[in-house]
Coordinates of C-alpha atoms in Angstrom, one line a residue:
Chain A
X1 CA 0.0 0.0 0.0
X2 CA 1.4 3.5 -1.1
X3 CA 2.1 5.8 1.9
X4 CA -0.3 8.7 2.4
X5 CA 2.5 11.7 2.8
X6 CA 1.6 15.3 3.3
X7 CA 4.3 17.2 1.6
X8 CA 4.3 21.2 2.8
X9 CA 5.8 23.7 1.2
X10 CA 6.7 22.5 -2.6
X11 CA 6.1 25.9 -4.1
X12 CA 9.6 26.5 -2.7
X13 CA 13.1 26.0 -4.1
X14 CA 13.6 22.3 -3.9
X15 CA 9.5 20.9 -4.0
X16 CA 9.0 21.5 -8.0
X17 CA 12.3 18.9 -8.3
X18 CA 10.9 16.1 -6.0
X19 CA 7.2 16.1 -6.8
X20 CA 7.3 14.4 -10.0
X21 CA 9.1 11.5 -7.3
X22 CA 6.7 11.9 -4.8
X23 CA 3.2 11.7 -6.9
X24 CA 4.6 8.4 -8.1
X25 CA 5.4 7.0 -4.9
X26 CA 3.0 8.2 -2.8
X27 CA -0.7 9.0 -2.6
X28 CA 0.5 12.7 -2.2
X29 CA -1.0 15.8 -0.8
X30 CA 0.3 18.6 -0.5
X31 CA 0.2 22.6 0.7
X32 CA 1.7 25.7 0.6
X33 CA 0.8 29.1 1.4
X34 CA 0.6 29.9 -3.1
X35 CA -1.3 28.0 -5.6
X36 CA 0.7 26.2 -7.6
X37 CA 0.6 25.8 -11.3
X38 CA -0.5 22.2 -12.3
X39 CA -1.4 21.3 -8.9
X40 CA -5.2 22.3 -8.7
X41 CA -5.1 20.2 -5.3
X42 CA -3.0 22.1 -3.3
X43 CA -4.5 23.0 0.0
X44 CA -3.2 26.9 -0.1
X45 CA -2.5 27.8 3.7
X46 CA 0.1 29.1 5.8
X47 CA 1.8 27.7 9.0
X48 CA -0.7 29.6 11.4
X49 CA -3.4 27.6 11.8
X50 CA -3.2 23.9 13.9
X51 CA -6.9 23.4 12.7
X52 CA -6.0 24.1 9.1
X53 CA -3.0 21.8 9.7
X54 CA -4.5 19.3 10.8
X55 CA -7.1 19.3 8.4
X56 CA -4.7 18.2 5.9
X57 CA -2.9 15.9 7.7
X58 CA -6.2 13.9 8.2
X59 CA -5.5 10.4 7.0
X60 CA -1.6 10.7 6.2
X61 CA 0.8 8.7 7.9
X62 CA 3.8 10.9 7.3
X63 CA 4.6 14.5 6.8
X64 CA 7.4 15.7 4.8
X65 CA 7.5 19.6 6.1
X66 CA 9.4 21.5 3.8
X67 CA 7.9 25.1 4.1
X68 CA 9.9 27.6 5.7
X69 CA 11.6 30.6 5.5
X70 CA 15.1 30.8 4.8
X71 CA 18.1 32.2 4.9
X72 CA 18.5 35.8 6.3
X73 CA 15.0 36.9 6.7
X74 CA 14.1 39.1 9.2
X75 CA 14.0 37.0 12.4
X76 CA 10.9 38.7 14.7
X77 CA 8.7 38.7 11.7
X78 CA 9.4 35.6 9.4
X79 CA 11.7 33.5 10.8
X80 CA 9.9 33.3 14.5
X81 CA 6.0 32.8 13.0
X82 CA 7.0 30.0 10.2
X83 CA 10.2 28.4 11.6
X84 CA 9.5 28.4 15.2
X85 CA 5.9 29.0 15.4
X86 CA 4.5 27.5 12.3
X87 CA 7.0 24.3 12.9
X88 CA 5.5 23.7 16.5
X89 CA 1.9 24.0 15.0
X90 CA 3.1 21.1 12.4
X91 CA 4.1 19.4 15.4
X92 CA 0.8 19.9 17.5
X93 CA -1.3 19.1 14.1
X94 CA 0.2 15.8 13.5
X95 CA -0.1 14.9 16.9
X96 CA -3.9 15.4 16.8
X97 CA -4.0 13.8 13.1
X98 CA -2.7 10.6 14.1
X99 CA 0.5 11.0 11.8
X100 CA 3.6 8.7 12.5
X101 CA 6.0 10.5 10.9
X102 CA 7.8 14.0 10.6
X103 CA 10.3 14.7 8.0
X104 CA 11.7 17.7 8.8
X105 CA 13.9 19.7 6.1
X106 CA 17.1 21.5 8.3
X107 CA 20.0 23.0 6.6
X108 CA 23.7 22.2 6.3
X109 CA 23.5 26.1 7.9
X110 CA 23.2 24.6 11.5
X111 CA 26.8 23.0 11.7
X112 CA 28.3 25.3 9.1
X113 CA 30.1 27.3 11.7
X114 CA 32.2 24.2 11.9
X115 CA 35.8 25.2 10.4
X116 CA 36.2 23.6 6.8
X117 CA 38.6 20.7 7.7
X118 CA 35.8 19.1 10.3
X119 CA 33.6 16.4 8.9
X120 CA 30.3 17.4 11.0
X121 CA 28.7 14.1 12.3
X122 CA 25.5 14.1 13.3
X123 CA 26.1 13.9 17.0
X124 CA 28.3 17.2 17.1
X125 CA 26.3 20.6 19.0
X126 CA 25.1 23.0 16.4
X127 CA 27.4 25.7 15.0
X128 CA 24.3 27.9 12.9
X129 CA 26.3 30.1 10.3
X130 CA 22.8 32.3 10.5
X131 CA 19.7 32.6 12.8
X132 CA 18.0 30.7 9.9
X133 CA 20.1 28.1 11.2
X134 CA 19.6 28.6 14.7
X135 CA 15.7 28.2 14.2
X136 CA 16.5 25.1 11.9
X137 CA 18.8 23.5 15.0
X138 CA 15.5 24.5 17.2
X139 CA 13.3 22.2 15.1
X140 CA 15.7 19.3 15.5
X141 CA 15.5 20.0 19.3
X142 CA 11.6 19.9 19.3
X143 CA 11.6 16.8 17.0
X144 CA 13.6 15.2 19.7
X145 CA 11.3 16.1 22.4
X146 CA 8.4 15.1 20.4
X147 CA 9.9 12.0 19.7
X148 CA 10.7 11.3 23.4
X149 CA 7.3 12.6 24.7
X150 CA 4.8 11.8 22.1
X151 CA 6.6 8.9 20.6
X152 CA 6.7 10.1 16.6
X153 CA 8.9 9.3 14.8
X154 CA 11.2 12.3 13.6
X155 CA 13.7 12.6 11.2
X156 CA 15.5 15.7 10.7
X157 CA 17.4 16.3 7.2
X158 CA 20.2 18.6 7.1
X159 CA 19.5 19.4 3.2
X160 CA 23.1 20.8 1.6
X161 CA 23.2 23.1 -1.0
X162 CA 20.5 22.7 -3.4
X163 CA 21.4 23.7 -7.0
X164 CA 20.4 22.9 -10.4
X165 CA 22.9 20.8 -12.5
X166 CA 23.5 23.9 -14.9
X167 CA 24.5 26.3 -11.5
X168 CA 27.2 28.4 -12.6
X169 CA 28.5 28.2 -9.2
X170 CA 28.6 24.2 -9.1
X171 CA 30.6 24.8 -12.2
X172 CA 33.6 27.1 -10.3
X173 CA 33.8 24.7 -7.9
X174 CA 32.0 26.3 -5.3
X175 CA 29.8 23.6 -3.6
X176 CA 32.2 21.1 -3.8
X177 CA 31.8 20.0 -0.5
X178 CA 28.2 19.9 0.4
X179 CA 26.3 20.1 -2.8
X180 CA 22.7 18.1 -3.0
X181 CA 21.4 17.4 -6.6
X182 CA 17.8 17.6 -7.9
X183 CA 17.4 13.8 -8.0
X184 CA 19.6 13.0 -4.8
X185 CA 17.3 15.4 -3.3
X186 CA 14.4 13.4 -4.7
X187 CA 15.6 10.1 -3.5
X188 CA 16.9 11.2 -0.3
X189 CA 13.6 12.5 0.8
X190 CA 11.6 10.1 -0.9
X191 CA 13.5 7.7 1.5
X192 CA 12.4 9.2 4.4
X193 CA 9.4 8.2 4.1
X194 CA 9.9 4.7 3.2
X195 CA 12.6 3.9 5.7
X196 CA 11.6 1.8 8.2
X197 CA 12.6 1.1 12.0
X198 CA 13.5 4.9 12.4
X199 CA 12.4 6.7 15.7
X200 CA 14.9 10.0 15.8
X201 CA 17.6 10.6 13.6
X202 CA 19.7 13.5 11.9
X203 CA 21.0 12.5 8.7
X204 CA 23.0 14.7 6.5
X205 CA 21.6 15.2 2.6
X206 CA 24.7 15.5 -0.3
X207 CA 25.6 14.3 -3.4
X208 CA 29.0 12.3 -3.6
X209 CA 32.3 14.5 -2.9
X210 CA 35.5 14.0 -2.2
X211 CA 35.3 15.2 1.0
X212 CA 32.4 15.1 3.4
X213 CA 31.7 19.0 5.2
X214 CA 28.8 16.6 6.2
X215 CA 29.2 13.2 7.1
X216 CA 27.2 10.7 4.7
X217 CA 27.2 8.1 7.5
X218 CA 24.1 8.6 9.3
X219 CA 22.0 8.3 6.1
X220 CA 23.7 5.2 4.9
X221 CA 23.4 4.0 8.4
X222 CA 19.4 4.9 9.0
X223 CA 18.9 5.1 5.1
X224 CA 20.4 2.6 3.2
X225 CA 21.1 5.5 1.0
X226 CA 23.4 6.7 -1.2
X227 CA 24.0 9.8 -3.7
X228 CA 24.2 9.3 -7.5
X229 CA 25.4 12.4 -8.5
X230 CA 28.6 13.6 -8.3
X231 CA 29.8 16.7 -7.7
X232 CA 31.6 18.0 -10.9
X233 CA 35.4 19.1 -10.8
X234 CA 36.2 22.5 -10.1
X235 CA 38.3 23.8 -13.4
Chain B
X1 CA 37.7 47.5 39.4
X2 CA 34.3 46.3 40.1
X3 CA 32.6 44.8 36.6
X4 CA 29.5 46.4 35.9
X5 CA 26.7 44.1 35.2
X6 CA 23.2 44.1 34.2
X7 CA 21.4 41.2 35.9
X8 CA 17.5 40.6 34.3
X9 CA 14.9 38.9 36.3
X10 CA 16.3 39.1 39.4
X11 CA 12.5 39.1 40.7
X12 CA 12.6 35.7 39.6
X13 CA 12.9 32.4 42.0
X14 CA 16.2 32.4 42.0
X15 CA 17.4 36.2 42.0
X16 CA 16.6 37.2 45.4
X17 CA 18.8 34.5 46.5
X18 CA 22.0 36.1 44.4
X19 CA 21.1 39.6 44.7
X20 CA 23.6 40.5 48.0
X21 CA 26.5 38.8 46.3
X22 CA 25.9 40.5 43.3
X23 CA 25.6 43.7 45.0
X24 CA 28.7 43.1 47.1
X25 CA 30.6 42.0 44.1
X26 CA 29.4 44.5 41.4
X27 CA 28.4 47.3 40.2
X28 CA 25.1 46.3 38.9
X29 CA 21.9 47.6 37.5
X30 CA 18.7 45.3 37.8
X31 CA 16.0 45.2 35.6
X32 CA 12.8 43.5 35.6
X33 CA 9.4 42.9 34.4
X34 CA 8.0 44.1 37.6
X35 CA 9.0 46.5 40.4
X36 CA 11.6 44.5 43.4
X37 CA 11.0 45.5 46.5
X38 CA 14.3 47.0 48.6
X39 CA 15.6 47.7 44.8
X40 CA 14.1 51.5 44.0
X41 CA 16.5 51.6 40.8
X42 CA 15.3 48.6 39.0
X43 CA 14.9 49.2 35.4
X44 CA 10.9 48.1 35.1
X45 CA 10.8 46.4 31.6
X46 CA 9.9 43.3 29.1
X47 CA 12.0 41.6 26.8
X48 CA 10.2 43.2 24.1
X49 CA 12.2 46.5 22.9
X50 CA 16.0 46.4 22.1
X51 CA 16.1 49.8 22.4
X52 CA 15.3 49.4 26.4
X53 CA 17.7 47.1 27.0
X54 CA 20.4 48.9 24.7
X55 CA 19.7 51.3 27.5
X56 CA 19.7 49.6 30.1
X57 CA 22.9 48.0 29.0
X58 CA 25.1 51.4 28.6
X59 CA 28.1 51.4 30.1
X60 CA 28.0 46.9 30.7
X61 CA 30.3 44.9 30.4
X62 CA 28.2 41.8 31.4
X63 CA 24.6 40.6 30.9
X64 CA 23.5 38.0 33.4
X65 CA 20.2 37.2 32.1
X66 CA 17.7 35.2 34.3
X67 CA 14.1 36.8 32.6
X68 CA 12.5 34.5 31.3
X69 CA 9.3 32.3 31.2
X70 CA 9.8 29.2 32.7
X71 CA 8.4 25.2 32.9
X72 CA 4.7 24.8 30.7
X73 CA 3.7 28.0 30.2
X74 CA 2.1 28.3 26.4
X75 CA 4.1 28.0 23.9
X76 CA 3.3 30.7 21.5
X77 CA 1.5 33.2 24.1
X78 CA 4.8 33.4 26.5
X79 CA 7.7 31.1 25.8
X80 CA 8.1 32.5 22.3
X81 CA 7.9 35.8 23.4
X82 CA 10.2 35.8 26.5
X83 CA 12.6 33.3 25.4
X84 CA 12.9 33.3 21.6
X85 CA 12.3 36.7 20.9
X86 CA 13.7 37.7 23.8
X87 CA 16.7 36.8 24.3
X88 CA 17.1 37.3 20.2
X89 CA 16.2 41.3 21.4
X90 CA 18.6 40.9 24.6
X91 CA 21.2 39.5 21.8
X92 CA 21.2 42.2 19.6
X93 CA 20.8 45.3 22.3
X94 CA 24.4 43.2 23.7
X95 CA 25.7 44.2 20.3
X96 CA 24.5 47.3 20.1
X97 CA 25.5 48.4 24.1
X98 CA 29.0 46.6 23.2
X99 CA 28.6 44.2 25.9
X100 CA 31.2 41.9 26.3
X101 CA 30.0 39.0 27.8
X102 CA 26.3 37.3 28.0
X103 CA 25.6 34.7 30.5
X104 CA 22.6 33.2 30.1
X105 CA 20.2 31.0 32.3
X106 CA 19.5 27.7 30.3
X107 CA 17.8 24.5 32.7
X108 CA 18.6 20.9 33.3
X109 CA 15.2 20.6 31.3
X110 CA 17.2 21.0 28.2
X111 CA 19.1 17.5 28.3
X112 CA 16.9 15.6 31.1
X113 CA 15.4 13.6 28.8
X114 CA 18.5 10.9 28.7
X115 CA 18.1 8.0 31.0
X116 CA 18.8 8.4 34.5
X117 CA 22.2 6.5 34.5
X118 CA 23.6 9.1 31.8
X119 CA 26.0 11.6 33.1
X120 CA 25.1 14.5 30.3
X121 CA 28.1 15.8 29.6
X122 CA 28.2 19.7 27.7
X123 CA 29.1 18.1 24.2
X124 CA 25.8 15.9 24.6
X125 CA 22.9 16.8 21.9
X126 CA 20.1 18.5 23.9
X127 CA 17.4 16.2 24.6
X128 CA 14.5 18.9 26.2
X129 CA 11.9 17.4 28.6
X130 CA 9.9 20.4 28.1
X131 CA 9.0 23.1 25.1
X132 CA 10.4 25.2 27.6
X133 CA 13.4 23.1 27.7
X134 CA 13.6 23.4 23.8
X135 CA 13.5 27.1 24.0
X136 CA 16.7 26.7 26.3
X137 CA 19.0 24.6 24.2
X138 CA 17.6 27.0 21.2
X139 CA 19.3 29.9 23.2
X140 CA 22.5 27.8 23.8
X141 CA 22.8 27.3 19.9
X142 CA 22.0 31.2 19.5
X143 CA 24.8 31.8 21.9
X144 CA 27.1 30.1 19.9
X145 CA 25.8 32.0 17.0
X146 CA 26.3 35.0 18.3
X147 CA 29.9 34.1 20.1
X148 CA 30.9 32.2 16.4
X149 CA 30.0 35.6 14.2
X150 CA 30.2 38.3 16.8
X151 CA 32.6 37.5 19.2
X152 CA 30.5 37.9 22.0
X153 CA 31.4 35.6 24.6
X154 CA 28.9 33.7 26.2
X155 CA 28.1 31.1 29.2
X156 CA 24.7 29.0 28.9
X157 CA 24.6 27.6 32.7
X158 CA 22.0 24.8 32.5
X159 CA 20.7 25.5 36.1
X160 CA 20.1 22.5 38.5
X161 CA 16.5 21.9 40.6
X162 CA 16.7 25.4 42.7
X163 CA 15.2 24.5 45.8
X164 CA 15.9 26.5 49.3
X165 CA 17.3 24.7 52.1
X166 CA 14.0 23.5 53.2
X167 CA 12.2 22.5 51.2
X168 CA 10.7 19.4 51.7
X169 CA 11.6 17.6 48.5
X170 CA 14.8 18.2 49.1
X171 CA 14.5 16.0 52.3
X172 CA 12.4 13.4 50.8
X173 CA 15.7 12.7 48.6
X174 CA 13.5 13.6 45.1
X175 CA 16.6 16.6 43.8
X176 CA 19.7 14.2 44.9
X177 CA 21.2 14.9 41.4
X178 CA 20.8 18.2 39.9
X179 CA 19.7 20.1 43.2
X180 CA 21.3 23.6 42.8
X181 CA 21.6 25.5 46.3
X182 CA 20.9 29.1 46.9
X183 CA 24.6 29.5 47.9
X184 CA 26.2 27.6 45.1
X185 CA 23.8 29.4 42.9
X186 CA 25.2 32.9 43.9
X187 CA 28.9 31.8 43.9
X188 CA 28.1 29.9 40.5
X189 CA 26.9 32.7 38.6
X190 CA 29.0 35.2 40.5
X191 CA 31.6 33.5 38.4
X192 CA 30.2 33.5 35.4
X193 CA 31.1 37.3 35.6
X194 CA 34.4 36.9 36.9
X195 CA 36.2 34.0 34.9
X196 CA 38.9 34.6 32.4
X197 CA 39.5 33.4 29.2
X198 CA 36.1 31.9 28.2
X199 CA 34.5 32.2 24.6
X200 CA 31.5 30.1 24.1
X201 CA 30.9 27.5 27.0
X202 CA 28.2 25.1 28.6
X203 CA 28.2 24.6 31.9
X204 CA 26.5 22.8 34.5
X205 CA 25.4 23.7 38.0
X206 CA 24.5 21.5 40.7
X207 CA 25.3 21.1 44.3
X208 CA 27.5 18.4 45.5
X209 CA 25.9 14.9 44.6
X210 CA 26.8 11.4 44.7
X211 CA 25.7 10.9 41.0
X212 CA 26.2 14.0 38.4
X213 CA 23.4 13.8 36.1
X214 CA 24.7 16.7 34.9
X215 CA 28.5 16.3 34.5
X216 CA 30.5 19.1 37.0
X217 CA 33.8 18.7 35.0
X218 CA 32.9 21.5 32.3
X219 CA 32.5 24.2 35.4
X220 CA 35.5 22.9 37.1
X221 CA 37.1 23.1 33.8
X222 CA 36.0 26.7 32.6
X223 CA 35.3 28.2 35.9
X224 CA 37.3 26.8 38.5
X225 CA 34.4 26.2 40.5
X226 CA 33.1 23.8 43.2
X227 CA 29.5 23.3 45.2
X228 CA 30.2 24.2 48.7
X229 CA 26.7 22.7 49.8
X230 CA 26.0 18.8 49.7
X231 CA 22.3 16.8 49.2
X232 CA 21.2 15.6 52.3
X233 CA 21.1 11.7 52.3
X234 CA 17.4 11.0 51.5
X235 CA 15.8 9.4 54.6

């Protein structure tokens, strides 16, 4: 039987590169706070509401929560009300839906404080380069006590950095270390959902590099997964 | 020459039982969310305007900061407003006041969900047993944060089970390992203020116990500090 997944949040950067994965896996739903195009199902809602969320959660065994705001957004008005706010009221909504599972999308900018030459493993203190980060660290910490407490099963993702194969930057080298590609990111999170015998875990979210800013260990470990794409040579 | 502190929340439960030290010790301005009786100079304000606390941090050198909203208070109503936003406000006015030093009151409640035979030590992922908990280890990470790309330095002190000398739990044996004493509380953070040579650290305070939950070594090691007061032998 297919999983019923609630998928929030694929209006964003990485969603329009995973869905095509996702609707053929999964008996999908999914929300975000715009319509999207070619979606006409999209429940169009914001983080705010635990009624709403829940709603939409009815029936699903796991969500994959994507929706966020990232990077340096202003912290009082964004980051605070959809990172910190809007992530405890996914919590509380799956809680009273019945849902199993969380998938929650962090950022390699938790550890990235880390100095380049240390392989962050997924057991080291967060080092946010941002207070995007710091909120993202935060929702690890809440999907552990929600784990511990209510017993769902979490798991948070550390996603690198998401580019498009034709990313000028990926050409000049400049992701070399922590790069995640369209389709890793599609089979990474697609294999959250289907992993089995997971209660809490962090696992880190790159394609294949010569060296590991982030080590690949905990997703092999709780994954059984490995990257396809390789990051190209710098010239 | 005395350091010149600003201590927050003293009208707390623990800050009546540090106020003479700090007094003795310091040169220190108080402020609070309500008027303290015997302190006619308290600064009466929120956490809610940096420009406040810039002002009530001129001329600083340290913040000890104790405000905040504690055990199961609602989440969005009062913990996300006193100790998200908050201490983000009491953060930034630090910058702004050129403060050098932060130290700031975390809890036991943001690692005491480890089993009992765990000695948490300060490199431990946080494992909250309490929202309010995860709004604690959230502030530890924004510490590092802030110590990482502004060179503030910074002391979380994950606070013990502060109980006065008679209270009765104390005698029934339930606070054996993490009881924090009134005195150990005011020579603890006393040196917060005073050490040397400190730029980002965790530390742990507890009186003297058989069994460390929370592991002694990293305020021994940072501080130079010991409990003078010992748990009385449960009956």
């Amino acid at each position: 039987m297919k999983h019923r997944v609630l998928l929030t949040g694929p209006g964003g950067r990485i969603g329009p590169h995973i869905l095509p994965t996702f609707h053929a896996q999964f008996d999908l739903k999914i929300l975000d706070r715009r319509p999207i195009e070619g979606e006409p199902e999209t429940i169009v809602a914001d983080l705010s509401s635990i009624e709403t969320l829940t709603a939409a959660m009815a029936g699903c065994d796991t969500v994959v929560h994507l929706a966020a705001t990232s990077d340096e957004a202003p912290f009082v008005e964004e980051l605070v009300p959809n990172n910190v706010v809007g992530l405890y009221n996914v919590f509380e909504a799956a809680r009273a839906a019945g849902v199993k599972r969380v998938v929650f999308a962090s950022t390699v900018q938790a550890v990235s404080y880390y100095p380049h030459g240390h392989t962050v493993q997924n057991t080291d203190l967060p080092r946010s380069v941002s207070l995007y980060g710091v909120t993202k660290a935060m929702g690890e910490t809440m999907g552990r006590y929600y784990h511990d407490k209510h017993g769902l099963e979490f798991i948070a993702v550390r996603i690198g950095w998401f580019l498009d194969y034709e990313h000028e930057w990926l050409k000049e080298g400049r992701a070399n270390a922590i790069w995640l590609s369209p389709r890793d990111a599609a089979s990474f999170l697609a294999r959250c959902v289907t992993a089995e015998n997971i209660g809490y875990a962090i696992v880190h979210a790159t394609s294949k590099t010569d060296f590991e800013l982030l080590s690949l260990a905990p997703a092999r470990e709780h994954l059984g997964w490995e990257p396809e794409d390789v990051v190209p040579a710098a010239p």
